[in-house]
Amino acid sequence: MNEIQYRPLAETEIDALKLNNCSSENWKMVQVSANFDPSRFLNSRFSGTVYIAPQTEEVYLFGGVNKACGIYFSHIHNCTIGPNVYINHIKNYIANYDIEDHVIIDNTDICAVDGTSSFGNGILVEVLDETGGRKVPVYDKLSAHLAYIMAFYKHRHSTIQKIENLIGQYAQQVSSTRGRIGRYSQIFNCREIRNVKIGPYTRINGASVLENGSLNGNREAPVKLGNEAILKNFIVSSGSEVSDGAIVSNCFIGQGCILSSQYSAQNSLFFANCQGFHGEACAVFAGPYTVTHHKSTLLIAGMFSFCNAGSGSNQSNHMYKLGPIHHGIVERGSKTTSDSYLLWPAKIGAYTLVMGRHYKNSDTSDMPFSYLIENKDESWLAPGVNLKSVGTIRDVMKWPKRDKRTDPLKMDCINFNLLSPFTIRKMANAIDILHQIKHISGETTEVFSYNNTKITRDSLERGLNLYHLAIMKFIGNSIITRLNQCPLTSPEKVRECLKPKSTAGKGIWIDLAGLIAPKAEVIGLLEEIEHHQINRLEEIEQFFYKLHANYYEYEWNWTADFIESYLNKPVTDFSVNELIELVREWRECVIRIDRMLYEDAKKEFRMDAMTGFGIDGDHKIKQRDFEQVRGRFEDNDFVKEVLNHIERKTDLGDRVILQLQEALKIQTT
């Protein structure tokens, strides 16, 4: 728009505008471009300084209706109107906006900026702790990982203060007395739009109130706002949608999210691909793929990621003493069943299924892939049993396919790996803990106590077995992946291939809301921020991208170190024959786990699963109806994938063993 040359209105043009019932406080303040066409302006008022670019085209509206670009039945105050804009029936006014080309604004009450606004940047979201102890300032490009650090690393006061200062500086940089409506945006049937920055290609239809926020869409990933949506103090990232009566206050909404169907969200952070329908979120840190679809579901004062909350899921964050000060952590991949309840503070291990109501403050973070079940007001834990659940694997397979982010720039780095240093370390901890529980309690004990939960002896023994299978599967996966990167022409080459190239990645790994990374690397980032070696938000985000890109190199460094502790021998000291035996054990573990998944999937096709099918027929009709709706077990895509996986891994194991045997022959010759 800056390239357009503007000029004052000619007297004949002013007369033509007046004939069209247009008016101005001062026509000299209205500047137009060449080829100005007064016929495209009707029943409109201009005040303040107004710049109008050429209006020569038509816009296409729903139902095949074409309208001439221009301004009709509107009041425009202190605005720049870009080329080929259609503005119609503004009941109050549009004030202090730069409106870019091909924008449509139709039947809207008010769209204005008042004073200086940062458009939602810098607002403090009182996440997790409703009393404000974990406030997170947000900005346009906030990632889940930076938010994780700001929410959970408050003990590093100096570092957090520096990050918050950087966000404050960004908020000042984007602050303005003028708003922007990006090119090709469309606004229909809205009531109030106050202090809102609207990115290109945004679609707003029927929103009630938009106040103090940013809609950061673009051509590849537009933002969509629908009927009766109310948003105050917000940032909505590219590719996201808020519609159908959703009420959002003091929230950051990341890329590819959907909040709809009267969903209510307050003081919450939603990151990539979250979905909220019907229910409520309050002070929630919703990491990637947090999903809740049910009207009676409340998520409050908790951190979730890759989580599916069942109908009626609920949590309590205060015990009516000092107020809502408690929060909870539900680690990645967990699910809550219908009518589940958790008393905060609590910490639920990764990929755990929570069933029933839990009135004690449990910590199962070192028992991933478990069932947490209520029985007679007691919390019972079945360690590791979710490793053989077909639902767990199905979730892991579906998440990458359900990535709705179409923006070329992905703000959140998401690691979908089921088995990683993050989960494997916890499994190894679980094995140590379970052995210790057995040793302390004695051989005659049938029920064990652990962190306000109870574990039966059968569950404990099964957990030990499942955790070991998963660990050996991970170790084998890592070794085979590493060996496939090298020419295995001799035992020396094999050992050289398995030798880590650095120490980066050793030690504890953490899950920064989707980004799985070595804790030492993250601490290194914080120290660089604290010592002013990193001074820009862009540098912090680039650090996360680098961590994500180097995952597999770091993973191998960790795995090599872990093998030494778990198998009591450095991986580089393994003979070729020992590696061959390790690959054989890996193959056996993979097949055993896949067989358990196969049997679990088969339960979905048993006779009791056919209840309700063939409603007016006999047993044969029931089965035929079931097969028409659900398909045959043998034809199920997941079942076929499990069988194919067994075949692929068997062939891979055979191939690697053959390569190692060839390397051994070279040594003997």
XYZ file of C-alpha atoms in Angstrom:
669
model
C 0.000 0.000 0.000
C 2.937 2.351 0.584
C 3.745 2.227 -3.131
C 0.377 3.693 -4.080
C 0.445 7.412 -4.904
C -2.325 9.370 -3.199
C -3.800 12.760 -4.036
C -6.554 15.037 -2.690
C -10.089 14.646 -4.011
C -11.085 16.794 -6.941
C -14.099 19.075 -6.493
C -16.069 17.028 -9.035
C -15.286 13.867 -7.055
C -16.430 15.505 -3.817
C -19.661 16.583 -5.477
C -20.226 13.044 -6.779
C -19.630 11.619 -3.301
C -22.082 14.052 -1.782
C -24.687 13.033 -4.357
C -24.150 9.432 -3.120
C -24.974 10.635 0.403
C -21.325 10.522 1.564
C -19.928 13.066 4.003
C -16.686 14.110 5.672
C -15.598 16.412 8.476
C -12.843 17.631 6.173
C -12.645 16.386 2.581
C -8.981 17.488 2.452
C -8.180 14.644 4.879
C -9.482 12.059 2.394
C -6.693 11.027 0.014
C -7.358 8.798 -2.995
C -5.375 7.070 -5.718
C -5.542 7.485 -9.442
C -8.660 6.150 -11.188
C -10.828 6.961 -8.192
C -14.449 5.991 -8.881
C -16.960 7.888 -6.684
C -19.779 5.563 -7.734
C -18.295 2.845 -5.515
C -18.916 4.864 -2.341
C -22.444 5.175 -1.010
C -24.031 6.442 2.214
C -20.670 6.574 3.981
C -18.943 8.983 6.337
C -15.219 9.725 6.492
C -13.414 11.269 9.452
C -9.792 11.698 10.444
C -7.163 10.865 7.815
C -8.334 8.327 5.251
C -6.342 6.857 2.346
C -8.242 4.972 -0.351
C -6.528 2.768 -2.956
C -8.092 1.836 -6.347
C -11.413 -0.021 -6.190
C -11.888 -1.587 -9.623
C -12.833 -5.235 -9.105
C -15.725 -7.271 -7.740
C -15.878 -9.661 -4.804
C -17.570 -13.036 -4.839
C -19.932 -13.753 -1.945
C -21.662 -16.924 -0.806
C -24.402 -18.076 -3.144
C -22.825 -16.751 -6.320
C -23.485 -13.059 -5.573
C -20.983 -10.542 -6.913
C -20.574 -7.070 -5.399
C -18.541 -4.114 -6.634
C -15.570 -3.273 -4.426
C -15.986 -0.015 -2.518
C -17.446 1.356 0.714
C -21.176 1.315 1.417
C -23.230 2.381 4.447
C -20.168 2.767 6.665
C -18.207 5.210 8.803
C -14.434 5.122 8.210
C -12.134 6.921 10.656
C -8.323 7.201 10.363
C -7.943 4.214 8.051
C -5.950 3.128 5.028
C -8.139 1.215 2.579
C -6.185 -1.115 0.283
C -6.975 -2.022 -3.311
C -10.230 -3.808 -4.125
C -11.788 -3.858 -0.687
C -15.488 -4.379 -0.025
C -16.861 -2.674 3.116
C -20.599 -2.680 3.691
C -23.062 -1.917 6.502
C -20.751 -0.989 9.365
C -23.297 -0.045 12.030
C -20.900 2.084 14.094
C -17.475 2.600 12.511
C -14.066 1.248 11.513
C -11.333 3.257 13.205
C -7.529 3.289 13.135
C -6.984 0.309 10.855
C -4.760 -0.398 7.862
C -6.946 -2.589 5.675
C -4.988 -4.480 3.036
C -6.071 -5.559 -0.438
C -9.054 -7.782 -1.212
C -10.495 -7.581 2.302
C -14.238 -7.999 2.836
C -15.981 -6.483 5.879
C -19.749 -6.845 5.806
C -22.496 -6.256 8.393
C -20.294 -5.593 11.403
C -20.975 -3.288 14.353
C -17.551 -1.897 15.222
C -13.915 -2.524 14.320
C -11.534 -0.171 16.083
C -8.234 0.338 17.871
C -8.262 2.612 20.892
C -4.961 3.945 22.203
C -1.784 1.881 21.994
C -2.281 -1.896 21.860
C 0.096 -4.867 21.831
C -2.742 -7.021 20.432
C -2.519 -9.726 23.089
C 1.268 -9.891 23.165
C 2.642 -9.762 26.681
C -0.590 -10.767 28.450
C 0.003 -12.972 31.481
C -1.726 -16.349 31.456
C -2.215 -17.711 34.968
C -1.625 -21.299 33.967
C -1.629 -24.264 36.428
C -1.770 -22.146 39.588
C -4.934 -20.018 39.612
C -3.382 -17.724 42.204
C -0.872 -16.597 39.574
C 2.288 -18.302 40.781
C 3.107 -19.731 37.337
C 2.109 -16.877 35.035
C 3.347 -17.204 31.462
C 3.586 -14.126 29.205
C 2.622 -14.976 25.645
C 3.629 -13.614 22.270
C 2.904 -14.307 18.613
C 5.465 -17.083 18.145
C 5.382 -18.771 21.548
C 6.326 -22.457 21.410
C 5.160 -25.141 23.817
C 8.778 -25.657 24.859
C 9.461 -22.063 25.869
C 6.131 -21.954 27.701
C 7.115 -25.173 29.516
C 10.320 -23.547 30.734
C 8.566 -20.380 31.855
C 5.846 -22.328 33.690
C 7.952 -25.008 35.376
C 11.375 -23.426 35.888
C 10.329 -20.592 38.182
C 13.140 -21.671 40.511
C 15.561 -20.192 37.949
C 14.274 -16.721 38.683
C 17.012 -14.765 36.883
C 16.688 -16.817 33.679
C 12.898 -16.626 33.620
C 13.030 -12.894 34.228
C 15.314 -12.447 31.225
C 12.965 -14.471 29.001
C 9.990 -12.473 30.234
C 11.893 -9.255 29.494
C 12.508 -10.427 25.917
C 8.795 -11.095 25.496
C 8.051 -7.683 26.988
C 10.386 -6.084 24.457
C 8.652 -7.961 21.638
C 5.258 -6.766 22.894
C 6.538 -3.177 22.811
C 7.881 -3.611 19.283
C 4.533 -4.795 17.920
C 2.501 -2.244 19.891
C 0.717 0.330 17.786
C -2.138 2.787 17.752
C -3.232 1.208 14.463
C -4.510 -2.257 13.735
C -4.097 -4.307 10.613
C -6.492 -6.443 8.626
C -4.403 -8.633 6.351
C -5.003 -9.192 2.685
C -7.818 -11.470 1.541
C -9.347 -11.542 5.012
C -13.126 -11.750 5.334
C -15.266 -10.451 8.205
C -19.013 -11.085 8.169
C -21.803 -10.446 10.679
C -19.618 -9.573 13.665
C -20.465 -7.378 16.617
C -17.374 -5.991 18.314
C -13.754 -6.092 17.159
C -11.583 -3.994 19.459
C -7.785 -3.809 19.435
C -7.339 -6.898 17.280
C -4.592 -7.556 14.738
C -5.968 -9.695 11.929
C -3.525 -11.638 9.763
C -3.903 -12.396 6.051
C -6.601 -14.806 4.803
C -8.444 -14.794 8.127
C -12.106 -15.871 8.019
C -14.429 -14.377 10.660
C -18.127 -15.119 10.419
C -20.549 -14.201 13.170
C -18.107 -13.693 16.025
C -19.631 -11.807 18.956
C -16.705 -10.125 20.692
C -13.009 -9.969 19.809
C -10.969 -7.851 22.179
C -7.210 -7.345 22.575
C -5.708 -10.106 20.513
C -3.956 -11.342 17.389
C -5.176 -13.696 14.675
C -1.959 -14.914 13.073
C -3.153 -16.696 9.964
C -1.567 -16.750 6.532
C -2.327 -18.035 3.073
C -1.149 -21.576 3.823
C -2.885 -21.727 7.200
C -5.757 -19.260 7.693
C -7.353 -18.594 11.077
C -11.123 -19.161 11.241
C -13.538 -17.689 13.776
C -17.185 -18.754 13.733
C -20.612 -17.944 15.110
C -20.953 -16.406 18.571
C -17.270 -16.870 19.431
C -16.067 -14.590 22.222
C -12.318 -13.989 22.602
C -10.674 -11.562 25.016
C -6.929 -11.193 25.647
C -5.789 -13.861 23.227
C -3.420 -14.991 20.512
C -4.657 -17.455 17.893
C -1.940 -19.069 15.772
C -2.053 -20.108 12.128
C -4.416 -22.841 11.022
C -6.578 -22.714 14.154
C -10.329 -22.358 14.514
C -12.540 -20.942 17.276
C -16.258 -21.184 16.597
C -19.817 -22.034 17.632
C -20.102 -20.162 20.890
C -16.616 -20.886 22.251
C -15.613 -18.472 25.034
C -11.877 -17.788 25.306
C -10.272 -15.461 27.827
C -6.564 -14.932 28.549
C -5.441 -17.775 26.311
C -2.782 -18.660 23.787
C -3.988 -20.975 21.016
C -1.255 -22.698 19.032
C -1.210 -23.984 15.472
C -3.845 -26.360 14.115
C -6.125 -26.157 17.177
C -9.930 -26.268 17.253
C -12.069 -24.841 20.078
C -15.763 -25.108 19.337
C -19.267 -26.112 20.476
C -19.552 -23.760 23.470
C -16.117 -24.694 24.786
C -14.971 -22.424 27.610
C -11.277 -21.696 28.170
C -9.736 -19.323 30.671
C -6.082 -18.654 31.526
C -4.939 -21.609 29.455
C -2.291 -22.450 26.882
C -3.172 -24.686 23.943
C -0.423 -25.912 21.662
C -0.321 -27.752 18.333
C -3.406 -29.749 17.325
C -5.354 -29.418 20.559
C -9.125 -29.814 20.367
C -11.749 -28.610 22.829
C -15.494 -29.143 22.423
C -18.392 -28.607 24.864
C -16.311 -28.745 28.054
C -14.168 -26.351 30.050
C -10.493 -25.580 30.592
C -9.218 -23.444 33.428
C -5.536 -22.724 34.105
C -4.543 -25.607 31.816
C -1.216 -26.187 30.088
C -2.434 -28.162 27.091
C 0.582 -29.554 25.278
C 0.255 -30.876 21.711
C -2.721 -33.130 20.941
C -4.645 -32.503 24.151
C -8.206 -33.437 23.192
C -11.524 -33.144 25.019
C -14.836 -33.595 23.219
C -17.463 -33.872 25.947
C -19.800 -31.367 27.584
C -19.270 -32.517 31.165
C -15.469 -32.546 31.012
C -13.406 -30.117 33.059
C -9.649 -29.807 32.733
C -8.276 -27.600 35.473
C -4.825 -26.645 36.769
C -3.063 -29.470 34.987
C -0.471 -30.096 32.333
C -1.505 -32.539 29.612
C -0.116 -33.596 26.232
C -1.138 -36.258 23.728
C -4.058 -36.699 26.114
C -7.650 -37.717 25.490
C -10.028 -36.735 28.288
C -13.153 -38.871 28.536
C -16.660 -37.630 29.334
C -16.961 -36.272 32.847
C -13.207 -36.142 33.488
C -12.514 -33.821 36.379
C -9.764 -32.710 38.738
C -9.616 -30.760 42.015
C -6.952 -28.117 42.510
C -7.686 -26.995 46.068
C -8.727 -28.530 49.343
C -10.681 -25.504 50.598
C -7.803 -24.299 52.758
C -5.428 -21.917 50.980
C -7.377 -21.791 47.741
C -6.680 -23.223 44.271
C -2.924 -23.573 44.655
C -2.411 -27.216 43.646
C -1.707 -28.486 40.154
C -1.156 -31.837 38.488
C 0.920 -33.364 35.710
C -0.474 -35.921 33.297
C 2.482 -37.017 31.189
C 2.277 -37.596 27.456
C -0.033 -40.163 25.921
C -2.368 -40.674 28.864
C -6.142 -41.097 28.742
C -8.902 -40.534 31.246
C -12.053 -42.627 31.006
C -15.603 -41.405 31.532
C -16.311 -39.975 34.998
C -12.658 -40.126 36.029
C -11.406 -37.870 38.804
C -7.956 -36.890 40.039
C -7.142 -35.033 43.222
C -4.304 -32.573 42.717
C -1.430 -32.524 43.387
C -0.705 -35.695 41.471
C 1.622 -36.852 38.742
C 0.474 -39.484 36.245
C 3.059 -41.474 34.292
C 3.297 -41.379 30.500
C 0.781 -43.416 28.482
C -1.331 -44.255 31.532
C -5.033 -45.077 31.371
C -6.877 -43.477 34.293
C -10.152 -45.160 35.251
C -12.408 -44.167 38.115
C -12.040 -41.634 40.890
C -8.768 -41.148 42.756
C -8.875 -39.303 46.070
C -5.220 -39.620 47.057
C -2.221 -37.708 45.759
C -0.534 -40.313 43.592
C 2.786 -40.102 41.765
C 3.107 -42.784 39.094
C 5.559 -40.908 36.885
C 8.099 -43.745 37.174
C 5.486 -46.306 36.105
C 4.656 -45.435 32.486
C 2.218 -47.429 30.333
C 0.114 -48.375 33.343
C -3.533 -48.661 34.274
C -4.586 -46.552 37.270
C -7.886 -48.044 38.394
C -10.265 -47.178 41.233
C -11.620 -50.022 43.339
C -13.567 -49.273 46.521
C -12.074 -45.783 46.824
C -8.548 -47.167 46.484
C -6.188 -46.491 43.566
C -4.815 -49.689 42.052
C -1.871 -49.612 39.648
C -1.162 -52.175 36.932
C 2.394 -51.309 35.786
C 3.264 -51.562 32.104
C 0.029 -53.196 31.005
C -0.688 -50.468 28.451
C 2.333 -51.653 26.457
C 0.205 -54.490 25.144
C -2.866 -52.357 24.503
C -3.843 -51.939 20.878
C -5.257 -48.516 21.778
C -1.833 -47.194 22.772
C -0.256 -48.177 19.457
C -3.227 -46.893 17.500
C -2.873 -43.492 19.182
C 0.829 -43.275 18.378
C 0.121 -44.162 14.742
C -2.737 -41.660 14.355
C -1.100 -38.555 15.869
C 1.254 -37.797 12.940
C -1.624 -38.356 10.504
C -3.791 -35.864 12.402
C -1.324 -33.010 12.291
C -3.472 -30.125 11.027
C -0.608 -27.647 10.770
C -0.250 -26.432 7.175
C 1.961 -23.461 7.978
C 5.488 -24.071 6.604
C 6.833 -22.752 9.910
C 5.976 -25.184 12.717
C 6.302 -23.439 16.076
C 6.185 -26.656 18.134
C 8.769 -29.419 17.650
C 6.884 -32.684 18.155
C 8.520 -36.050 18.769
C 5.989 -38.863 18.291
C 8.268 -41.723 19.413
C 6.609 -44.140 21.817
C 9.927 -45.514 23.054
C 12.541 -42.867 23.763
C 15.167 -42.094 26.410
C 12.368 -40.291 28.269
C 10.132 -43.372 28.597
C 12.884 -46.010 28.685
C 14.610 -44.386 31.657
C 11.303 -44.414 33.508
C 10.830 -48.107 32.685
C 14.290 -48.899 34.032
C 13.409 -46.952 37.181
C 10.167 -48.914 37.406
C 12.027 -52.230 37.261
C 14.315 -51.131 40.100
C 11.365 -49.896 42.155
C 9.304 -53.041 41.624
C 12.225 -55.269 42.596
C 12.780 -53.142 45.673
C 9.101 -53.353 46.640
C 9.228 -57.140 46.333
C 12.385 -57.369 48.387
C 11.122 -55.145 51.201
C 7.636 -56.671 51.397
C 8.677 -60.298 51.229
C 7.610 -63.293 49.176
C 4.278 -63.851 50.944
C 2.885 -60.374 50.301
C 0.139 -60.307 47.673
C -0.633 -56.582 47.628
C 2.063 -53.913 47.643
C 1.813 -50.193 48.397
C 3.446 -47.579 46.172
C 2.950 -43.788 46.268
C -0.666 -43.958 47.436
C -1.505 -46.785 45.060
C -1.776 -50.539 45.461
C -0.154 -53.159 43.198
C -1.018 -56.855 43.181
C 1.755 -59.434 42.931
C 0.507 -60.598 39.531
C 0.489 -57.032 38.242
C 3.982 -56.447 39.592
C 5.412 -59.560 37.914
C 3.667 -58.772 34.631
C 4.991 -55.212 34.792
C 8.563 -56.427 35.238
C 8.204 -58.651 32.178
C 6.563 -56.002 29.976
C 9.053 -53.298 30.884
C 11.975 -55.599 30.074
C 10.450 -56.522 26.701
C 9.998 -52.847 25.814
C 13.515 -51.924 26.934
C 15.084 -54.707 24.882
C 12.964 -53.688 21.905
C 14.262 -50.122 22.218
C 17.881 -51.237 22.651
C 17.609 -53.490 19.598
C 15.944 -50.757 17.546
C 18.754 -48.352 18.376
C 21.561 -50.820 17.662
C 20.069 -51.926 14.354
C 19.426 -48.337 13.277
C 23.044 -47.522 14.095
C 24.446 -50.567 12.292
C 22.423 -49.738 9.177
C 24.370 -46.482 8.889
C 27.760 -48.179 8.522
C 29.525 -50.710 6.288
C 29.833 -53.860 8.455
C 32.951 -55.190 6.785
C 34.778 -56.316 9.916
C 34.337 -56.611 13.704
C 36.450 -53.466 14.048
C 34.096 -51.573 11.740
C 31.140 -52.849 13.783
C 32.664 -51.569 17.027
C 33.598 -48.265 15.413
C 30.045 -47.891 14.157
C 28.620 -48.401 17.647
C 31.003 -45.971 19.298
C 29.254 -42.688 20.277
C 30.690 -39.623 18.599
C 30.105 -37.343 21.602
C 28.741 -37.254 25.135
C 25.806 -35.010 24.237
C 22.593 -36.694 25.258
C 23.817 -38.597 28.300
C 21.869 -38.340 31.532
C 18.226 -37.539 32.171
C 15.870 -36.706 29.304
C 12.746 -34.605 29.652
C 9.602 -33.981 27.642
C 9.203 -30.252 27.035
C 5.555 -30.511 25.963
C 6.236 -32.509 22.804
C 9.986 -31.996 22.405
C 11.935 -34.905 23.917
C 15.446 -33.725 24.734
C 18.414 -34.215 27.078
C 17.959 -32.187 30.247
C 21.629 -31.162 30.216
C 21.175 -29.471 26.835
C 18.130 -27.593 28.106
C 20.005 -26.458 31.212
C 22.808 -25.303 28.911
C 20.281 -23.151 27.049
C 19.069 -21.601 30.299
C 22.625 -20.801 31.362
C 23.333 -19.122 28.024
C 20.224 -16.990 28.479
C 21.200 -16.143 32.048
C 24.722 -15.126 31.015
C 23.472 -13.018 28.060
C 24.956 -15.356 25.444
C 21.462 -15.666 23.980
C 19.629 -12.372 23.738
C 16.806 -12.893 21.253
C 13.643 -14.960 21.247
C 14.523 -16.208 17.768
C 17.754 -17.700 19.125
C 15.848 -19.606 21.802
C 13.417 -21.067 19.284
C 16.280 -21.994 16.941
C 17.872 -23.861 19.835
C 14.725 -25.981 20.128
C 14.775 -26.703 16.387
C 18.394 -27.819 16.708
C 17.594 -30.118 19.630
C 14.779 -31.676 17.628
C 16.940 -32.133 14.524
C 19.714 -33.820 16.525
C 17.384 -36.185 18.388
C 18.641 -39.456 16.922
C 22.298 -38.600 17.412
C 21.622 -37.674 21.039
C 19.441 -40.755 21.442
C 22.262 -43.080 20.422
C 24.704 -41.406 22.810
C 22.187 -41.962 25.593
C 21.413 -45.515 24.522
C 25.082 -46.535 24.440
C 25.435 -45.252 27.990
C 22.193 -46.943 29.055
C 23.227 -50.313 27.580
C 26.290 -50.327 29.798
C 24.167 -49.817 32.928
C 21.290 -52.098 31.932
C 23.264 -54.968 30.371
C 26.377 -54.433 32.535
C 28.675 -54.087 29.547
C 29.695 -51.243 27.205
C 28.176 -51.689 23.782
C 31.615 -51.341 22.174
C 32.819 -54.373 24.180
C 30.164 -56.666 22.730
C 31.580 -59.313 20.449
C 29.920 -59.857 17.098
C 28.420 -63.111 18.404
C 26.976 -61.270 21.395
C 25.485 -58.656 19.082
C 23.922 -61.430 17.035
C 22.320 -62.847 20.192
C 21.144 -59.363 21.120
C 19.474 -58.945 17.717
C 17.811 -62.350 18.149
C 16.498 -61.308 21.559
C 15.281 -58.032 20.054
C 13.429 -59.935 17.339
C 11.807 -62.183 19.930
C 10.742 -59.199 22.071
C 9.235 -57.394 19.083
C 7.272 -60.480 18.064
C 6.052 -61.129 21.619
C 4.794 -57.561 21.975
C 3.155 -57.658 18.541
C 1.458 -60.949 19.402
C 0.031 -59.357 22.544
C -1.247 -56.448 20.459
C -2.760 -58.920 18.009
C -4.607 -60.720 20.813
C -5.783 -57.428 22.270
C -7.153 -56.358 18.889
C -8.969 -59.674 18.594
C -11.056 -58.755 21.667
C -12.733 -56.064 19.558
C -14.160 -58.812 17.354
C -15.405 -61.242 20.013
C -19.072 -62.180 20.309
C -19.651 -59.834 23.245
C -18.402 -56.963 21.065
C -21.233 -57.777 18.655
C -23.903 -56.958 21.228
C -26.320 -54.525 19.617
C -25.643 -55.732 16.076
C -28.216 -57.638 13.988
C -30.967 -56.075 16.065
C -33.833 -58.123 14.619
C -31.922 -61.211 13.498
C -30.333 -64.383 14.782
C -26.686 -65.136 15.517
C -25.740 -65.281 11.823
C -27.454 -61.968 11.098
C -25.641 -60.429 14.069
C -22.258 -61.528 12.724
C -23.031 -60.431 9.171
C -24.259 -57.021 10.388
C -21.121 -56.650 12.499
C -18.865 -57.475 9.548
C -20.668 -54.995 7.292
C -20.159 -52.226 9.848
C -16.850 -53.104 11.490
C -15.306 -55.419 8.898
C -13.688 -58.802 9.394
C -10.843 -59.223 11.861
C -8.461 -60.476 9.200
C -9.216 -57.455 6.986
C -8.750 -54.817 9.676
C -6.009 -52.325 8.700
C -4.412 -52.345 12.139
C -4.432 -56.138 12.359
C -2.808 -56.389 8.949
C -0.227 -53.793 10.005
C 0.648 -55.816 13.130
C 1.174 -58.953 11.049
C 3.179 -57.010 8.459
C 5.243 -55.496 11.260
C 6.105 -58.970 12.564
C 7.149 -60.009 9.081
C 9.179 -56.851 8.448
C 11.008 -57.005 11.764
C 11.711 -60.705 11.338
C 13.246 -60.034 7.934
C 15.199 -57.075 9.296
C 16.579 -59.158 12.152
C 17.604 -61.920 9.749
C 19.298 -59.413 7.463
C 21.290 -57.767 10.259
C 22.305 -61.134 11.682
C 23.523 -62.177 8.236
C 25.559 -58.975 7.915
C 27.141 -59.525 11.316
C 27.920 -63.140 10.444
C 29.602 -61.963 7.257
C 31.713 -59.531 9.312
C 32.667 -62.430 11.585
C 33.746 -64.541 8.582
C 36.007 -61.712 7.420
C 37.724 -61.774 10.811
C 38.322 -65.542 10.740
C 39.754 -65.426 7.221
